[in-house]
GROMACS .gro file of C-alpha atoms in nm:
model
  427
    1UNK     CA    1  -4.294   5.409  -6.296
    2UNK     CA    2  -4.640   5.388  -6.467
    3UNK     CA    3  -4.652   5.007  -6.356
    4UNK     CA    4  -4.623   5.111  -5.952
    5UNK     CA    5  -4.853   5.393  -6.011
    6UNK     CA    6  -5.137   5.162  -6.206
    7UNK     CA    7  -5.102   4.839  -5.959
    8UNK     CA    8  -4.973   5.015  -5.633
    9UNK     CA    9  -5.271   4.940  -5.406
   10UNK     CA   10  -5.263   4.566  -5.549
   11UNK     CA   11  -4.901   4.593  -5.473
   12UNK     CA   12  -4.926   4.677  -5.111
   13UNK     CA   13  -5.205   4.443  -5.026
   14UNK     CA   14  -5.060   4.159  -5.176
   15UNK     CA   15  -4.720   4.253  -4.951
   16UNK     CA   16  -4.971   4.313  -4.634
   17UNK     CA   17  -5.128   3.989  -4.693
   18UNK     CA   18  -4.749   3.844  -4.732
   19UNK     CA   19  -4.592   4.023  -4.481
   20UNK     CA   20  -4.841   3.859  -4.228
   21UNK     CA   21  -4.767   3.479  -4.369
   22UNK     CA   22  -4.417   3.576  -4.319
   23UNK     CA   23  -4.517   3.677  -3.944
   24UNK     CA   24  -4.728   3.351  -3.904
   25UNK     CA   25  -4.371   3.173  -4.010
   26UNK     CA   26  -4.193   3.389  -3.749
   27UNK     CA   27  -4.409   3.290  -3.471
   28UNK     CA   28  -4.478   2.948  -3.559
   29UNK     CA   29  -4.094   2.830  -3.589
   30UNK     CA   30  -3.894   3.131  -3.422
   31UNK     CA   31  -4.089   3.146  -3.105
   32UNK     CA   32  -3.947   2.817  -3.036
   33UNK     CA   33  -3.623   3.030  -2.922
   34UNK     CA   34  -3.793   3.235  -2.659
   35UNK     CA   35  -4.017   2.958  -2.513
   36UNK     CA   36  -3.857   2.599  -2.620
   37UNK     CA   37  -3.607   2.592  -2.315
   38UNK     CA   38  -3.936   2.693  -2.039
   39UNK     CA   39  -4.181   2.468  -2.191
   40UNK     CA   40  -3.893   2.196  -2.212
   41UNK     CA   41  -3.805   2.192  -1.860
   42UNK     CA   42  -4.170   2.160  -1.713
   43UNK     CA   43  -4.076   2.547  -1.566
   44UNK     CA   44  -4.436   2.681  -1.752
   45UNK     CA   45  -4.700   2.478  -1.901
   46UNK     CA   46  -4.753   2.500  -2.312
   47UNK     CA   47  -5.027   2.734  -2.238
   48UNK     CA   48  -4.859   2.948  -2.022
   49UNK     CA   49  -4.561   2.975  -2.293
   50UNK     CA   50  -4.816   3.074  -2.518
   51UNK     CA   51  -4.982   3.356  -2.300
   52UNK     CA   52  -4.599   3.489  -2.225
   53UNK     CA   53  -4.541   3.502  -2.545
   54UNK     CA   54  -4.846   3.660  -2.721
   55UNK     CA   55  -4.798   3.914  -2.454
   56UNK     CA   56  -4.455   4.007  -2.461
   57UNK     CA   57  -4.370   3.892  -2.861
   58UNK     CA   58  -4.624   4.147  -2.962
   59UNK     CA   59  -4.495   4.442  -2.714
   60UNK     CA   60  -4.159   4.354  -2.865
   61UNK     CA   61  -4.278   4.361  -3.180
   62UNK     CA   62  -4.491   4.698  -3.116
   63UNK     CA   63  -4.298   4.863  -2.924
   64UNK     CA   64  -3.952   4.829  -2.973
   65UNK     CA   65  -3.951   4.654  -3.369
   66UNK     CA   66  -3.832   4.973  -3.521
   67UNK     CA   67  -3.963   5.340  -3.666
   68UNK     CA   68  -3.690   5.321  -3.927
   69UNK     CA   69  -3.586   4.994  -4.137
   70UNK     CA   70  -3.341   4.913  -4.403
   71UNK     CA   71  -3.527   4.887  -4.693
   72UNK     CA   72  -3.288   4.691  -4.848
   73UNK     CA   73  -3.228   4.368  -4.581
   74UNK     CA   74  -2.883   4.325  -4.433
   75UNK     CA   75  -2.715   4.513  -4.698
   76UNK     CA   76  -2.713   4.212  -4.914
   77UNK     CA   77  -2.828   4.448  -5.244
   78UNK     CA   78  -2.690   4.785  -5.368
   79UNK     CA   79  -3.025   5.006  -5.384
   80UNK     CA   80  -2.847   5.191  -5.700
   81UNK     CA   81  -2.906   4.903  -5.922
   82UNK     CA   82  -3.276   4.977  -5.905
   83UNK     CA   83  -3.338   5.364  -5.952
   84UNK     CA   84  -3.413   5.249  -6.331
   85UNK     CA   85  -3.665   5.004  -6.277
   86UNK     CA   86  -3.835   5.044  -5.903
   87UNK     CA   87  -4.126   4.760  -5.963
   88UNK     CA   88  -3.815   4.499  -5.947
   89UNK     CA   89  -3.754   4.585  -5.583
   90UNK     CA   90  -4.094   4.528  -5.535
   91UNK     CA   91  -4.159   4.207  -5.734
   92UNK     CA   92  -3.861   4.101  -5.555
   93UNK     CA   93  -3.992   4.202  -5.188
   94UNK     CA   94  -4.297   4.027  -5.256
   95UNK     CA   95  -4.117   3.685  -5.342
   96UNK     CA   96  -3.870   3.743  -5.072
   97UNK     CA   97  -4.195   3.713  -4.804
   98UNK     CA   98  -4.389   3.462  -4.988
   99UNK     CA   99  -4.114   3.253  -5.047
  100UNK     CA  100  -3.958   3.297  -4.659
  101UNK     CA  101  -4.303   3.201  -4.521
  102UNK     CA  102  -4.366   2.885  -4.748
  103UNK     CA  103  -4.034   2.751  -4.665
  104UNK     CA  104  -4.098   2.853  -4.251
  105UNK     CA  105  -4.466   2.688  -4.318
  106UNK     CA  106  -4.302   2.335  -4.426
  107UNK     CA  107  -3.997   2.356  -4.128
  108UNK     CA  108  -4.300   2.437  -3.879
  109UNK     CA  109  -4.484   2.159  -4.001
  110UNK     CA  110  -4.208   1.920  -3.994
  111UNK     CA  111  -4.139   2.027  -3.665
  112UNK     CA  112  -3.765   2.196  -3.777
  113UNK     CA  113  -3.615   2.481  -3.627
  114UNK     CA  114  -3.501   2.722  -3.875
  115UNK     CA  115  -3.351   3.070  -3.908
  116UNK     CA  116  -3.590   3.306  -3.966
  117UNK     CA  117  -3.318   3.526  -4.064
  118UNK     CA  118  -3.169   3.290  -4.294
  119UNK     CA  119  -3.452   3.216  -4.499
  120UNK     CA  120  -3.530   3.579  -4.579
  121UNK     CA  121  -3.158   3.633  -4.665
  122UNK     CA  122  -3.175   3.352  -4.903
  123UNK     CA  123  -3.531   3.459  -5.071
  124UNK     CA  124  -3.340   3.821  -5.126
  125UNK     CA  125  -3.029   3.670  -5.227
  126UNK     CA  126  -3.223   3.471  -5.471
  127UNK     CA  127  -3.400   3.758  -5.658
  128UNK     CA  128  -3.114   3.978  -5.670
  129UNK     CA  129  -2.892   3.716  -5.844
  130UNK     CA  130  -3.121   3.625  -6.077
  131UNK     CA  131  -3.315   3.955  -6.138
  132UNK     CA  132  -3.092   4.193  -6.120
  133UNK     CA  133  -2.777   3.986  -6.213
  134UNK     CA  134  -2.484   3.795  -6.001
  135UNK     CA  135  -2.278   4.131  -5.968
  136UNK     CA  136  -2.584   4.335  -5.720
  137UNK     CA  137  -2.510   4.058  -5.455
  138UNK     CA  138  -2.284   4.149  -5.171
  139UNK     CA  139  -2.135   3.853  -5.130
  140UNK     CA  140  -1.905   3.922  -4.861
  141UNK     CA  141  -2.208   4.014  -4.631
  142UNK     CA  142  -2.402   3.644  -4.754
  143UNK     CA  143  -2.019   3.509  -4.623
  144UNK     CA  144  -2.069   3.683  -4.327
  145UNK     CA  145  -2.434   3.527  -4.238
  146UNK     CA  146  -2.344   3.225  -4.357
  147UNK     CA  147  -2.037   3.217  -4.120
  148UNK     CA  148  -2.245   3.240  -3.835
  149UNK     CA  149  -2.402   2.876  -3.906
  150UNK     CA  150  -2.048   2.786  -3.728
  151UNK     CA  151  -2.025   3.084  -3.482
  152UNK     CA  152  -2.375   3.105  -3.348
  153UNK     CA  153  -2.351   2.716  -3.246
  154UNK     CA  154  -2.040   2.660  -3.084
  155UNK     CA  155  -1.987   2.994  -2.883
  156UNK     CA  156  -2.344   2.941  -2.784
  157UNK     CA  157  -2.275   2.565  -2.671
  158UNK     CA  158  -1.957   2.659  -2.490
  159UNK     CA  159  -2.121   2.938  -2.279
  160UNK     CA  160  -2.321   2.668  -2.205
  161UNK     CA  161  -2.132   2.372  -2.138
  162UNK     CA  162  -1.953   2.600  -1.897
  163UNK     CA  163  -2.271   2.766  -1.725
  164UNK     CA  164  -2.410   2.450  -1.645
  165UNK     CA  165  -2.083   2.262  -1.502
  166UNK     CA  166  -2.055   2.555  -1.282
  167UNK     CA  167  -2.397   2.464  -1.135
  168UNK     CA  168  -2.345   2.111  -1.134
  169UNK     CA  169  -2.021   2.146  -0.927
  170UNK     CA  170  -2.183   2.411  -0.703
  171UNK     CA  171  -2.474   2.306  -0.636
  172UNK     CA  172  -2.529   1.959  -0.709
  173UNK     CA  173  -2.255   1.790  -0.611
  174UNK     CA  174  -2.261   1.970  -0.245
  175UNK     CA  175  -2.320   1.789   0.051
  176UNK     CA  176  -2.649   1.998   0.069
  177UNK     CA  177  -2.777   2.100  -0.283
  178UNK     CA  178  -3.034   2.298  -0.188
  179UNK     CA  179  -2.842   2.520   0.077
  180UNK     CA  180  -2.634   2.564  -0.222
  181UNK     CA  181  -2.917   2.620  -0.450
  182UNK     CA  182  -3.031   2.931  -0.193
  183UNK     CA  183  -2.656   3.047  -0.206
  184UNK     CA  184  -2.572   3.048  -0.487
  185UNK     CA  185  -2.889   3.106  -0.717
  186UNK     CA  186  -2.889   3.469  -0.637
  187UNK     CA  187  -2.580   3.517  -0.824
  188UNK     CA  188  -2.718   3.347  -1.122
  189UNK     CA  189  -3.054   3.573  -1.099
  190UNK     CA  190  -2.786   3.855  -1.137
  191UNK     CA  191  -2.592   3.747  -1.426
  192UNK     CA  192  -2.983   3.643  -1.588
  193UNK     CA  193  -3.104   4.030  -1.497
  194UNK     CA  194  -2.744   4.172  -1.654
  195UNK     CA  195  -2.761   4.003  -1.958
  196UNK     CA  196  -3.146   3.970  -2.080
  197UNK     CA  197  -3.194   4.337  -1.987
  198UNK     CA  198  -2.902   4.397  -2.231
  199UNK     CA  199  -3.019   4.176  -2.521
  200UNK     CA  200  -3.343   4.419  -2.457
  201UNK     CA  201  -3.122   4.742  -2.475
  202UNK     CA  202  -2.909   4.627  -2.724
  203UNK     CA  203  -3.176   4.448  -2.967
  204UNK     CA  204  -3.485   4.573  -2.838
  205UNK     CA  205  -3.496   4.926  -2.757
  206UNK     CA  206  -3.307   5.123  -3.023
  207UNK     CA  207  -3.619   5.263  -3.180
  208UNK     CA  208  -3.827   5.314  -2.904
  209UNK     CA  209  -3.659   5.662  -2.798
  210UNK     CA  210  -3.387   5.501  -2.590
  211UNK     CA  211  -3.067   5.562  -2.794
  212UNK     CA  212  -2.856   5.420  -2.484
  213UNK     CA  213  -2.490   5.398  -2.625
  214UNK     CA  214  -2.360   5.049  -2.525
  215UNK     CA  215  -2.186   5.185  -2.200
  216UNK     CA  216  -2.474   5.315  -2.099
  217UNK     CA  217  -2.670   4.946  -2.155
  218UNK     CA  218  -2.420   4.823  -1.927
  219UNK     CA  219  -2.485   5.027  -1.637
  220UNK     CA  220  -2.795   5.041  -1.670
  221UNK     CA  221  -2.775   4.613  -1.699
  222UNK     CA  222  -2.607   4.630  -1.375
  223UNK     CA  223  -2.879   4.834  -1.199
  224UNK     CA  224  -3.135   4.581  -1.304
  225UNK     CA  225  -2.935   4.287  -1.274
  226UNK     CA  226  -2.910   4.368  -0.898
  227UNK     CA  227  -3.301   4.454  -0.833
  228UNK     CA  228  -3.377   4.119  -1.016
  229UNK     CA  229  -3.133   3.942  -0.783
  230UNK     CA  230  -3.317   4.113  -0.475
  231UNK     CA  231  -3.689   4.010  -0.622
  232UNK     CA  232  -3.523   3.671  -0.688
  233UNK     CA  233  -3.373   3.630  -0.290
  234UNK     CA  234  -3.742   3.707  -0.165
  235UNK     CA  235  -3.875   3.506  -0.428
  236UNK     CA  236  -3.657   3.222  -0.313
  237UNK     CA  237  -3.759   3.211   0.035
  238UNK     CA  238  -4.109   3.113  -0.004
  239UNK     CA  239  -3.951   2.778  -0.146
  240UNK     CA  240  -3.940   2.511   0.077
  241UNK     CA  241  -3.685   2.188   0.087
  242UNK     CA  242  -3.839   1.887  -0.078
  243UNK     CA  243  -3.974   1.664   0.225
  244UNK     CA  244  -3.958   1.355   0.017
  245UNK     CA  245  -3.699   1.069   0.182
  246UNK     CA  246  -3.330   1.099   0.059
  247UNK     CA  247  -3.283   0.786  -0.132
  248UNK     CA  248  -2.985   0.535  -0.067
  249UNK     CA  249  -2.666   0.688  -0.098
  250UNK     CA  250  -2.557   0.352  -0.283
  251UNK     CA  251  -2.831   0.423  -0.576
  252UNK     CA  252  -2.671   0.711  -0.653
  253UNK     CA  253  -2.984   0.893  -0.652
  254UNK     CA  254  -2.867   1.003  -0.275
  255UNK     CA  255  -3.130   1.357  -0.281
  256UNK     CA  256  -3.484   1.510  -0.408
  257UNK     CA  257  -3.354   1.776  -0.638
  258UNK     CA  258  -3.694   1.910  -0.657
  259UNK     CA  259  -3.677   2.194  -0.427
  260UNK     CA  260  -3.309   2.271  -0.595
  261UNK     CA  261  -3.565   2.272  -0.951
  262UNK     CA  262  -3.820   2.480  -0.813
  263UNK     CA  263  -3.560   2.737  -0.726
  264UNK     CA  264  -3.430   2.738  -1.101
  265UNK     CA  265  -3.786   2.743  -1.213
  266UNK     CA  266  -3.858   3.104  -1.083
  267UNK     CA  267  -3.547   3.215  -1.298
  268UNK     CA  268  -3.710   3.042  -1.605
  269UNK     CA  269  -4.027   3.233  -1.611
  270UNK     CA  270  -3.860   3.611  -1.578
  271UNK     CA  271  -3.598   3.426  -1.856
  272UNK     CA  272  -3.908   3.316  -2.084
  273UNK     CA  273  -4.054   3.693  -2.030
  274UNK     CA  274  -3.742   3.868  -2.149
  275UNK     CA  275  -3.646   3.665  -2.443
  276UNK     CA  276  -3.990   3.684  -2.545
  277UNK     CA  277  -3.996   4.059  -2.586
  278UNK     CA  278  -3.615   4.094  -2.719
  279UNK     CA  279  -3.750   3.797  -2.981
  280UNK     CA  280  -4.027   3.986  -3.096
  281UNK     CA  281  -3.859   4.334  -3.098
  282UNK     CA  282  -3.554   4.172  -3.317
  283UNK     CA  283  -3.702   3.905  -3.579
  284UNK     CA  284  -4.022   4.110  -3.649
  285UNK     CA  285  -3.818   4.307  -3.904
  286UNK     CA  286  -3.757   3.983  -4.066
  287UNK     CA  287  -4.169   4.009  -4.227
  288UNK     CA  288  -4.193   4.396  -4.197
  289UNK     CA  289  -3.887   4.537  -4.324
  290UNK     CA  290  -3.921   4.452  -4.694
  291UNK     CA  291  -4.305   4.550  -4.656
  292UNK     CA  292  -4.192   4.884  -4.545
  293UNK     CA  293  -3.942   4.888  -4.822
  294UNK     CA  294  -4.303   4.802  -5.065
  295UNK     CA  295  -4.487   5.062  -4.912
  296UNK     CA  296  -4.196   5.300  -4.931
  297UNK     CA  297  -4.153   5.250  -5.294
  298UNK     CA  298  -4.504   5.283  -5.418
  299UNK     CA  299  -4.603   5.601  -5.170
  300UNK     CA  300  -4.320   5.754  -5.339
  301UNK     CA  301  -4.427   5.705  -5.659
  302UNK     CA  302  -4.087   5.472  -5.746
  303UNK     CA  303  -3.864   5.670  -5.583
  304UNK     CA  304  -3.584   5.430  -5.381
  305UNK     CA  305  -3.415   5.561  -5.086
  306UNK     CA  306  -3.196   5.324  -4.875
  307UNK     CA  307  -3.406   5.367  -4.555
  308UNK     CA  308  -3.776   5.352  -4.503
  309UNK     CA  309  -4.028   5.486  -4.260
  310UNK     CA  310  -4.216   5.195  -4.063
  311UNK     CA  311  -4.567   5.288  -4.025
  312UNK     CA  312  -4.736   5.227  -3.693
  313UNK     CA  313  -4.976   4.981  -3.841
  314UNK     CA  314  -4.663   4.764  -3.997
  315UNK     CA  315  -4.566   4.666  -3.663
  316UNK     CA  316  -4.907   4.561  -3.529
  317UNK     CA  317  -4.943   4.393  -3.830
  318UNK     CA  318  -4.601   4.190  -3.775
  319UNK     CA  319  -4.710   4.170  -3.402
  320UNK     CA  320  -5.001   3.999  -3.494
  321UNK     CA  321  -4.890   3.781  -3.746
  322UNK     CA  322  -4.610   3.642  -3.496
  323UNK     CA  323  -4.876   3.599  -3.231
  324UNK     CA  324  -5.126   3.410  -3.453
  325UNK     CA  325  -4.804   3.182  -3.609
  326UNK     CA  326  -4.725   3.119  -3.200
  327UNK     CA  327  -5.092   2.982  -3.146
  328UNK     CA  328  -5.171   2.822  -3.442
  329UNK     CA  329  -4.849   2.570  -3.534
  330UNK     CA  330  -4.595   2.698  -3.236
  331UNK     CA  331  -4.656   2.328  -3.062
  332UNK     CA  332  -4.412   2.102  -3.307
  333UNK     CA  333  -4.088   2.304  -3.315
  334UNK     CA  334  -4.112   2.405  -2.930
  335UNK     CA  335  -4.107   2.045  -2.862
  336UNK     CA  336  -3.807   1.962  -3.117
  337UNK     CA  337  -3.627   2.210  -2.911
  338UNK     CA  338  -3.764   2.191  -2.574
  339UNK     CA  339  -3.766   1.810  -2.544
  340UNK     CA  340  -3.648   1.664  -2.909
  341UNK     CA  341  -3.233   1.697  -2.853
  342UNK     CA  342  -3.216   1.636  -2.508
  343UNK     CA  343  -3.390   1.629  -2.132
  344UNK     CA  344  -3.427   1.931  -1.987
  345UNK     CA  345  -3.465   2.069  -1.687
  346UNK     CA  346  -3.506   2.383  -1.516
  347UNK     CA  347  -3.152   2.388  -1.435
  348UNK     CA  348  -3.067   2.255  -1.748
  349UNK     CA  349  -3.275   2.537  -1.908
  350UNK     CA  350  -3.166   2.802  -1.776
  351UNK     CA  351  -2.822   2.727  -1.889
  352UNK     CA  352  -2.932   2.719  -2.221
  353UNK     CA  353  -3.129   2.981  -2.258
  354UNK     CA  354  -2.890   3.205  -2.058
  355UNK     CA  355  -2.601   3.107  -2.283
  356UNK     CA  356  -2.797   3.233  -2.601
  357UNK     CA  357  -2.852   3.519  -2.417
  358UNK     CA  358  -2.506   3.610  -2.355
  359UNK     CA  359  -2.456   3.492  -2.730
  360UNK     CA  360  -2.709   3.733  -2.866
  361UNK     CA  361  -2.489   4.025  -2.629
  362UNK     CA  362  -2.130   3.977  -2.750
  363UNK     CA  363  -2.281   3.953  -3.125
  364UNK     CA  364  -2.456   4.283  -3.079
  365UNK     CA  365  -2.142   4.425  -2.908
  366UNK     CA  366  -1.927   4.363  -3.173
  367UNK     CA  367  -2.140   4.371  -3.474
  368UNK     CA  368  -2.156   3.950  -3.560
  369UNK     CA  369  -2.415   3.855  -3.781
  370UNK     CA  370  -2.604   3.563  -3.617
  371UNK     CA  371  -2.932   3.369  -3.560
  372UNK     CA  372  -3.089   3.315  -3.290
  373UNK     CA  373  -3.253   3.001  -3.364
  374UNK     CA  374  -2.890   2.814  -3.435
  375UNK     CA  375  -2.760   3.019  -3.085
  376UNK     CA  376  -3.048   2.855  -2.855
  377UNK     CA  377  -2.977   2.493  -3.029
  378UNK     CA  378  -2.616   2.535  -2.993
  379UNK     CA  379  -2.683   2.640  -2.653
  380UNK     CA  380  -2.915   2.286  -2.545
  381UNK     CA  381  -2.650   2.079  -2.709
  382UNK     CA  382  -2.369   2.280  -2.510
  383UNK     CA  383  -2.616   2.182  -2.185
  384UNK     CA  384  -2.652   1.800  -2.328
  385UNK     CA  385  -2.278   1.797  -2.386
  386UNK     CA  386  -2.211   1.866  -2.013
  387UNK     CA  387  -2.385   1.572  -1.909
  388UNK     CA  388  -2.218   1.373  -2.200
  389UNK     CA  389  -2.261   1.248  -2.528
  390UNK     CA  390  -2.523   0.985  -2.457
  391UNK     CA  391  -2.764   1.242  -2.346
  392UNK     CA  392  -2.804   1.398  -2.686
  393UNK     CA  393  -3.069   1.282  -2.915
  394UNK     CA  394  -2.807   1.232  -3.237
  395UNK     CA  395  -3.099   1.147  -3.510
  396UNK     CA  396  -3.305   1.474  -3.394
  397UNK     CA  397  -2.960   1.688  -3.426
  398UNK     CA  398  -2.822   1.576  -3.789
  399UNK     CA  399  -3.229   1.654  -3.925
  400UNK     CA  400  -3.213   1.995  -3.756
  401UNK     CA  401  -2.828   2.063  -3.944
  402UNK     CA  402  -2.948   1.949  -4.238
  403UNK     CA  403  -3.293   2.169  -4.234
  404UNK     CA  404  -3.021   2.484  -4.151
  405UNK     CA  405  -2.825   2.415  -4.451
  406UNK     CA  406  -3.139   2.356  -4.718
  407UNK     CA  407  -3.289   2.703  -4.576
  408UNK     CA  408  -3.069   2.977  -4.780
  409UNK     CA  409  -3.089   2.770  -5.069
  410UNK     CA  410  -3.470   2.637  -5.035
  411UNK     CA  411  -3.549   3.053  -4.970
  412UNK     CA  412  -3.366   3.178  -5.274
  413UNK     CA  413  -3.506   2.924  -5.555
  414UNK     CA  414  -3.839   2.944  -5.436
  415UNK     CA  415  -3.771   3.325  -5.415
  416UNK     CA  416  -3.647   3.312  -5.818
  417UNK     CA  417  -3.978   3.129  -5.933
  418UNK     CA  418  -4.210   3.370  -5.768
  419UNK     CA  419  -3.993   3.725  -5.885
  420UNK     CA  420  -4.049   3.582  -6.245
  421UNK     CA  421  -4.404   3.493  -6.203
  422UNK     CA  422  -4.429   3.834  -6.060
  423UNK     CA  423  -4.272   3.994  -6.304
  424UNK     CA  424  -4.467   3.802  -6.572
  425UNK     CA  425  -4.801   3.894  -6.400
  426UNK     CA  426  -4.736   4.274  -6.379
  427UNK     CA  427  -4.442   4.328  -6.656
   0.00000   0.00000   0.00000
């Protein structure tokens, strides 16, 4: 107790000052998830991606990143373990975030997109099984996470595969694509309303006041599905068929799909909008839940309780960190997504980043541990896939596995180095 009481402002500055690195690595790699598809397809400019998302990251993040946090991440340690010595939780917080955010600072800089998720799990993981022994891990809940390596992928990819064959054999392969496109597209500006409204609800808005049971998300999901479908029809008017000559039928290359783009380019930017907030409302708990848990311990005086109040300034300090990350080094992994594994366009992109939307749903729905980063590249490869296997960029996909598997690993030993030095420093 006497250690928390003597160092506890050093404590919580040093997990401030953490907390925001582990932001920066948010924004700089995660972002990628909201924005990579947009930017990808030519639907907004870099810049604009970044203005979206400083805007609506940090109102997720502000807003809707939660009052109340589980001190202890995920589950993955059993708070009992700790009532005797307090400072470990905190030692072990503290390498959790400086380790996460080293290992997010050398995927952003190598341009890999990694689970944000994953690498605090690891870091925790790490310090628990070697500071508090092998026995205060729940393993079955590190099974669980690490199961989703598989799920997140492939039932993102196959909502995928089959979103965007339904376009192609609607709307491209008509007679007249874009009398299709103006058919058919409201529908799809439905199902996008529907389902990023409920990734909101269901990710985004449980702390805000709005304790909407899942029923109630899906009516509510309905209601704005359908005013988003009549903004969309309006929308849609004001673009005009492509003038350019049709090209010989014998080329192939028989149309202009531009105009058919330009139409699937409106549903991009609301798509870029929503994810942005949900993103920032969701993974912000990644840097500020074990600060909270810091801040809980030493205002208490060592006292360890299982949840933890989150302090308005927690969040704008999360926001903030995930905004600066975004501006700073956001470039190098939105382009490994958005461009890196394989062409995109708007139509292409809105597959994807619908798909991962619907993902992020049926894993909130029925309680599936997943990340969104492996979701939205499951999702572009599902969207790659549909075009065939010579549209995927095979050399960019086996560095981006093998950066998913080193993250739990590269978290939790760099995580074990820095609880000792910790403990060394302090004990």
């Amino acid at each position: 107790m006497s250690i928390i009481a003597q160092y506890g402002d050093v404590l919580v500055i040093l997990a401030c000052l953490f907390g925001f690195f582990m932001a920066w690595g948010v924004g700089a790699n995660d972002v990628a998830n909201a924005m990579g598809t947009s930017v990808g397809s030519k639907a907004i400019t870099i810049k604009q991606a970044i203005i979206i998302a400083v805007i609506f990251e940090f109102l997720g993040a502000w807003l809707a990143g939660g009052e109340v946090t589980d001190t202890i991440r995920k589950g993955i340690i059993d708070p009992s373990l700790l009532i005797e010595n307090p400072q470990f939780l905190v030692y072990g917080m503290l390498a959790s975030l400086l380790a996460a955010g080293i290992w997010l600072l050398i995927a952003s800089m190598k341009g890999w997109p990694v689970s944000t998720t994953h690498s605090i799990v690891g870091a925790i993981v790490g310090f628990s099984a070697a500071g508090l022994g092998v026995d205060a891990v729940e393993w079955t809940k590190v099974g669980q996470i690490a199961a989703s390596w598989l799920v997140s992928p492939l039932l993102a990819g196959s909502i995928a595969f089959v979103l965007f064959k339904s376009v192609q054999t609607l709307i491209f392969d008509n007679e007249d694509p874009f009398a299709a496109a103006k058919r058919y597209v409201p529908m799809y500006m439905f199902l996008v309303g529907f389902i990023i409204s409920m990734v909101t609800m269901v990710k985004g808005l449980k702390h805000v006041g709005l304790h909407l049971s899942f029923e109630s998300s899906l009516l509510l999901a309905v209601v704005i599905g359908a005013i988003v479908m009549g903004i969309g029809v309006l929308m849609e008017r004001k673009v005009a068929r492509s003038r350019l000559k049709e090209k010989n039928r014998a080329t192939g290359d028989d149309f202009d799909f531009s105009g058919v783009e330009k139409v699937f380019g409106l549903l991009m930017m609301f798509t870029a909008c929503a994810m942005a907030f949900a993103h920032g409302s969701n993974d912000v708990a990644n840097a500020v839940g074990p600060l909270a848990a810091i801040i809980s311990v030493v205002d208490s005086a060592g006292q360890i309780g299982a949840k933890a109040s989150m302090p308005w300034w927690v969040l704008v300090l999360g926001g903030g960190g995930i905004v600066f990350g975004l501006v700073t080094y956001g470039r190098r992994v939105i382009a490994t997504v958005g461009t890196g594994i394989t062409e995109l366009t708007p139509s292409r992109g809105f597959a994807a980043t619908l798909a991962a939307a619907s993902t992020v749903v049926l894993a909130s729905g029925t309680g599936l541990p997943i990340s969104t980063t492996h979701t939205l590249v499951g999702a572009v490869l599902g969207v790659g896939l549909a075009r065939g296997m010579a549209a995927l960029n095979l050399r960019v996909i086996g560095t981006i596995v093998m950066s998913w598997l080193i993250t739990l690993p590269a978290g939790a030993i760099l995580s074990i180095l820095f609880f000792f030095m910790f403990k060394g420093m302090f004990g």
